[in-house]
Coordinates of C-alpha atoms in Angstrom, one line a residue:
Chain A
X133 CA -1.9 -17.0 -1.1
X134 CA -3.3 -13.8 -2.5
X135 CA -5.7 -12.4 0.2
X136 CA -7.2 -9.9 -2.2
X137 CA -7.8 -10.7 -5.8
X138 CA -8.0 -7.8 -8.3
X139 CA -9.1 -7.7 -11.9
X140 CA -8.5 -6.7 -14.6
X141 CA -4.7 -6.5 -14.8
X142 CA -5.0 -3.7 -17.4
X143 CA -7.7 -1.5 -18.7
X144 CA -8.0 0.9 -21.6
X145 CA -10.9 3.4 -21.5
X146 CA -11.9 6.3 -23.8
X147 CA -11.9 9.8 -22.3
X148 CA -15.3 10.3 -20.7
X149 CA -16.0 6.7 -20.2
X150 CA -16.4 4.6 -17.0
X151 CA -13.5 2.6 -15.6
X152 CA -14.4 -0.3 -13.4
X153 CA -12.0 -2.3 -11.4
X154 CA -13.0 -5.3 -9.2
X155 CA -11.6 -6.9 -6.1
X156 CA -12.6 -9.9 -4.1
X157 CA -11.5 -11.2 -0.7
X158 CA -12.1 -14.2 1.6
X159 CA -11.1 -13.0 5.1
X160 CA -14.3 -11.9 6.9
X161 CA -12.1 -10.1 9.5
X162 CA -11.4 -7.4 6.9
X163 CA -13.3 -4.3 7.7
X164 CA -11.5 -1.4 5.9
X165 CA -11.2 -1.4 2.1
X166 CA -9.2 1.4 0.6
X167 CA -8.3 2.1 -3.0
X168 CA -4.9 3.5 -3.9
X169 CA -3.7 5.3 -7.0
X170 CA 0.0 5.1 -7.9
X171 CA 1.8 7.0 -10.6
X172 CA 5.2 5.9 -11.9
X173 CA 8.0 6.7 -9.4
X174 CA 5.5 7.6 -6.6
X175 CA 4.1 5.9 -3.6
X176 CA 0.5 4.9 -3.5
X177 CA -1.9 7.7 -2.6
X178 CA -5.2 7.0 -0.9
X179 CA -8.1 7.6 -3.3
X180 CA -11.2 6.5 -1.4
X181 CA -12.0 3.9 1.2
X182 CA -15.1 2.2 2.6
X183 CA -16.2 0.1 5.6
X184 CA -18.6 -2.8 5.2
X185 CA -21.5 -1.1 7.0
X186 CA -22.3 0.8 3.7
X187 CA -22.8 -0.5 0.2
X188 CA -21.6 2.5 -1.7
X189 CA -19.4 5.5 -1.2
X190 CA -19.0 8.3 -3.6
X191 CA -16.3 11.1 -3.7
X192 CA -16.4 13.2 -6.8
X193 CA -15.9 11.0 -9.9
X194 CA -14.9 8.0 -7.8
X195 CA -17.3 5.5 -6.3
X196 CA -16.8 2.3 -4.3
X197 CA -19.4 -0.3 -4.5
X198 CA -19.3 -2.9 -1.7
X199 CA -21.1 -6.3 -1.6
X200 CA -20.5 -7.8 1.8
X201 CA -22.3 -11.1 1.1
X202 CA -20.3 -11.7 -2.1
X203 CA -17.1 -10.4 -0.4
X204 CA -16.5 -8.1 -3.4
X205 CA -15.9 -4.5 -3.9
X206 CA -15.2 -2.4 -6.9
X207 CA -14.0 1.1 -8.0
X208 CA -15.9 3.0 -10.6
X209 CA -14.3 6.1 -12.2
X210 CA -16.8 8.2 -13.9
X211 CA -16.0 10.5 -16.8
X212 CA -12.5 9.1 -17.0
X213 CA -9.7 11.5 -17.9
X214 CA -6.2 11.1 -19.3
X215 CA -4.9 12.3 -15.9
X216 CA -6.5 9.2 -14.3
X217 CA -4.0 7.0 -16.2
X218 CA -2.2 5.3 -13.3
X219 CA -2.0 2.0 -11.5
X220 CA -4.8 1.3 -9.0
X221 CA -4.6 -1.0 -6.1
X222 CA -7.4 -2.3 -3.9
X223 CA -6.5 -3.3 -0.3
X224 CA -8.1 -4.7 2.8
X225 CA -7.3 -4.4 6.4
X226 CA -8.7 -6.1 9.5
X227 CA -10.3 -4.1 12.3
X228 CA -8.2 -2.4 14.9
X229 CA -5.5 -5.1 15.0
X230 CA -2.0 -5.1 13.7
X231 CA -3.5 -3.5 10.7
X232 CA -1.6 -5.3 8.1
X233 CA -2.8 -4.1 4.7
X234 CA -3.3 -6.8 2.0
X235 CA -3.0 -5.3 -1.5
X236 CA -4.3 -6.6 -4.8
X237 CA -2.0 -7.0 -7.7
X238 CA -2.9 -3.7 -9.3
X239 CA -4.7 -2.5 -12.4
X240 CA -2.9 -0.4 -15.0
X241 CA -5.5 2.1 -16.3
X242 CA -4.9 4.0 -19.6
X243 CA -7.4 6.7 -20.6
X244 CA -7.2 7.5 -24.2
X245 CA -7.9 11.2 -25.2
Chain B
X267 CA 2.1 15.4 -0.7
X268 CA 1.6 13.0 2.3
X269 CA 4.3 14.5 4.5
X270 CA 6.1 11.1 4.6
X271 CA 9.6 11.2 3.2
X272 CA 12.0 8.5 2.4
X273 CA 15.7 8.4 1.7
X274 CA 17.6 7.6 -0.4
X275 CA 15.5 7.7 -3.6
X276 CA 17.5 5.1 -5.4
X277 CA 20.2 2.6 -4.2
X278 CA 22.3 0.0 -5.8
X279 CA 23.9 -2.8 -3.8
X280 CA 25.5 -6.1 -4.5
X281 CA 24.4 -9.5 -3.3
X282 CA 25.5 -10.2 0.3
X283 CA 25.7 -6.6 1.3
X284 CA 23.6 -4.8 4.0
X285 CA 21.4 -1.8 3.4
X286 CA 19.5 0.7 5.6
X287 CA 16.6 2.7 4.3
X288 CA 15.1 5.6 6.1
X289 CA 11.6 7.1 6.6
X290 CA 10.3 10.2 8.2
X291 CA 6.7 9.9 9.2
X292 CA 4.1 12.6 9.5
X293 CA 4.3 14.5 12.8
X294 CA 2.2 12.8 15.4
X295 CA 1.9 9.5 13.6
X296 CA 2.9 6.8 16.1
X297 CA 2.7 3.8 13.7
X298 CA 4.9 3.1 10.7
X299 CA 4.6 0.2 8.3
X300 CA 7.1 -1.0 5.7
X301 CA 6.2 -2.6 2.4
X302 CA 8.1 -4.2 -0.4
X303 CA 6.7 -3.7 -3.9
X304 CA 8.2 -5.8 -6.6
X305 CA 7.9 -4.6 -10.2
X306 CA 4.3 -5.0 -11.4
X307 CA 3.0 -6.2 -8.1
X308 CA 1.1 -4.8 -5.2
X309 CA 2.9 -3.8 -2.0
X310 CA 3.7 -6.7 0.4
X311 CA 3.6 -6.0 4.2
X312 CA 7.0 -6.4 5.8
X313 CA 6.3 -5.2 9.4
X314 CA 4.8 -2.5 11.5
X315 CA 6.1 -0.5 14.4
X316 CA 4.0 1.1 17.1
X317 CA 5.7 3.3 19.7
X318 CA 9.1 1.9 18.8
X319 CA 8.0 -1.8 19.2
X320 CA 7.4 -4.2 16.3
X321 CA 3.7 -5.3 16.6
X322 CA 3.1 -7.0 13.3
X323 CA 5.1 -8.9 10.7
X324 CA 4.5 -10.3 7.3
X325 CA 6.1 -13.3 5.6
X326 CA 9.6 -11.9 5.6
X327 CA 12.8 -13.5 7.0
X328 CA 14.6 -12.1 10.1
X329 CA 17.3 -10.5 7.9
X330 CA 14.6 -7.8 7.4
X331 CA 14.6 -5.7 10.6
X332 CA 13.6 -2.3 11.6
X333 CA 13.7 0.5 14.1
X334 CA 11.4 3.3 15.0
X335 CA 12.6 6.4 16.8
X336 CA 10.7 8.9 19.1
X337 CA 11.1 11.6 16.5
X338 CA 8.7 9.8 14.0
X339 CA 11.6 8.5 11.9
X340 CA 12.2 4.8 11.2
X341 CA 14.6 2.5 9.5
X342 CA 14.4 -0.7 7.5
X343 CA 17.5 -2.8 7.5
X344 CA 18.1 -5.7 5.2
X345 CA 21.1 -8.0 5.7
X346 CA 22.7 -10.5 3.3
X347 CA 21.0 -8.9 0.3
X348 CA 19.6 -11.3 -2.4
X349 CA 18.8 -10.5 -6.0
X350 CA 15.1 -11.0 -5.2
X351 CA 15.3 -8.1 -2.7
X352 CA 15.3 -5.7 -5.7
X353 CA 12.1 -3.7 -5.3
X354 CA 10.5 -0.4 -4.3
X355 CA 10.4 -0.2 -0.5
X356 CA 7.6 1.9 0.9
X357 CA 7.0 3.2 4.3
X358 CA 3.5 4.3 5.5
X359 CA 2.6 6.1 8.6
X360 CA -0.7 6.6 10.5
X361 CA -2.1 7.3 13.9
X362 CA -3.2 4.1 15.6
X363 CA -6.8 4.3 16.4
X364 CA -7.3 7.3 14.2
X365 CA -9.8 7.8 11.4
X366 CA -10.4 4.3 10.0
X367 CA -7.0 2.8 9.3
X368 CA -5.9 5.5 6.9
X369 CA -2.2 5.4 6.3
X370 CA 0.0 7.7 4.2
X371 CA 2.7 6.4 2.0
X372 CA 6.1 7.9 1.2
X373 CA 7.5 8.0 -2.3
X374 CA 9.6 4.9 -1.8
X375 CA 13.2 3.8 -2.2
X376 CA 14.1 1.9 -5.3
X377 CA 16.6 -0.8 -4.3
X378 CA 18.6 -2.7 -7.0
X379 CA 20.6 -5.7 -6.0
X380 CA 23.3 -6.8 -8.5

């Protein structure tokens, strides 16, 4: 059973455009929602994370929008650049417990110059 | 770079063999988790060690086992390898109770089982 559902599976965006990746979860015990960026041959790297007490968090060109009632969160990449081409994973973790992270299935982003 | 290293980078084994993968965590990180990432999939949690004790396990059989050492290094051992064990194995370290649940991944070990 997939604890975190991610869409789309792949995304192609023009340089300068906005990339949007969506995730949904069911477990209300989750209280930490990170996004990871992974390049081929590398491990996932933390991009940005949010806790459910805020509805939005912005760091540079990356923004997480969080909808607690809908149990959904999304990553927005503004002014997408070819260097952003990578696989993006959302994840969720319960509060201060064994901290098992549940990952989405990933979105392959391609930014066309 | 995250300061988390893994060895070896690549490994080829045959079915039925045993393998040991190694991870060196960031200094001071008392918690290490291991994940299996199949091709085209997200990482799947195998288990977590905190202060040298296993304190969380995902849906993996007992032939997946681990060790954590006082020097911030850890091992993942897999016995009786199966073809489906072919994957990228990632370790991630963090400080329990630290800022959020932020964890730092190593680059992974690519295991191929023939």
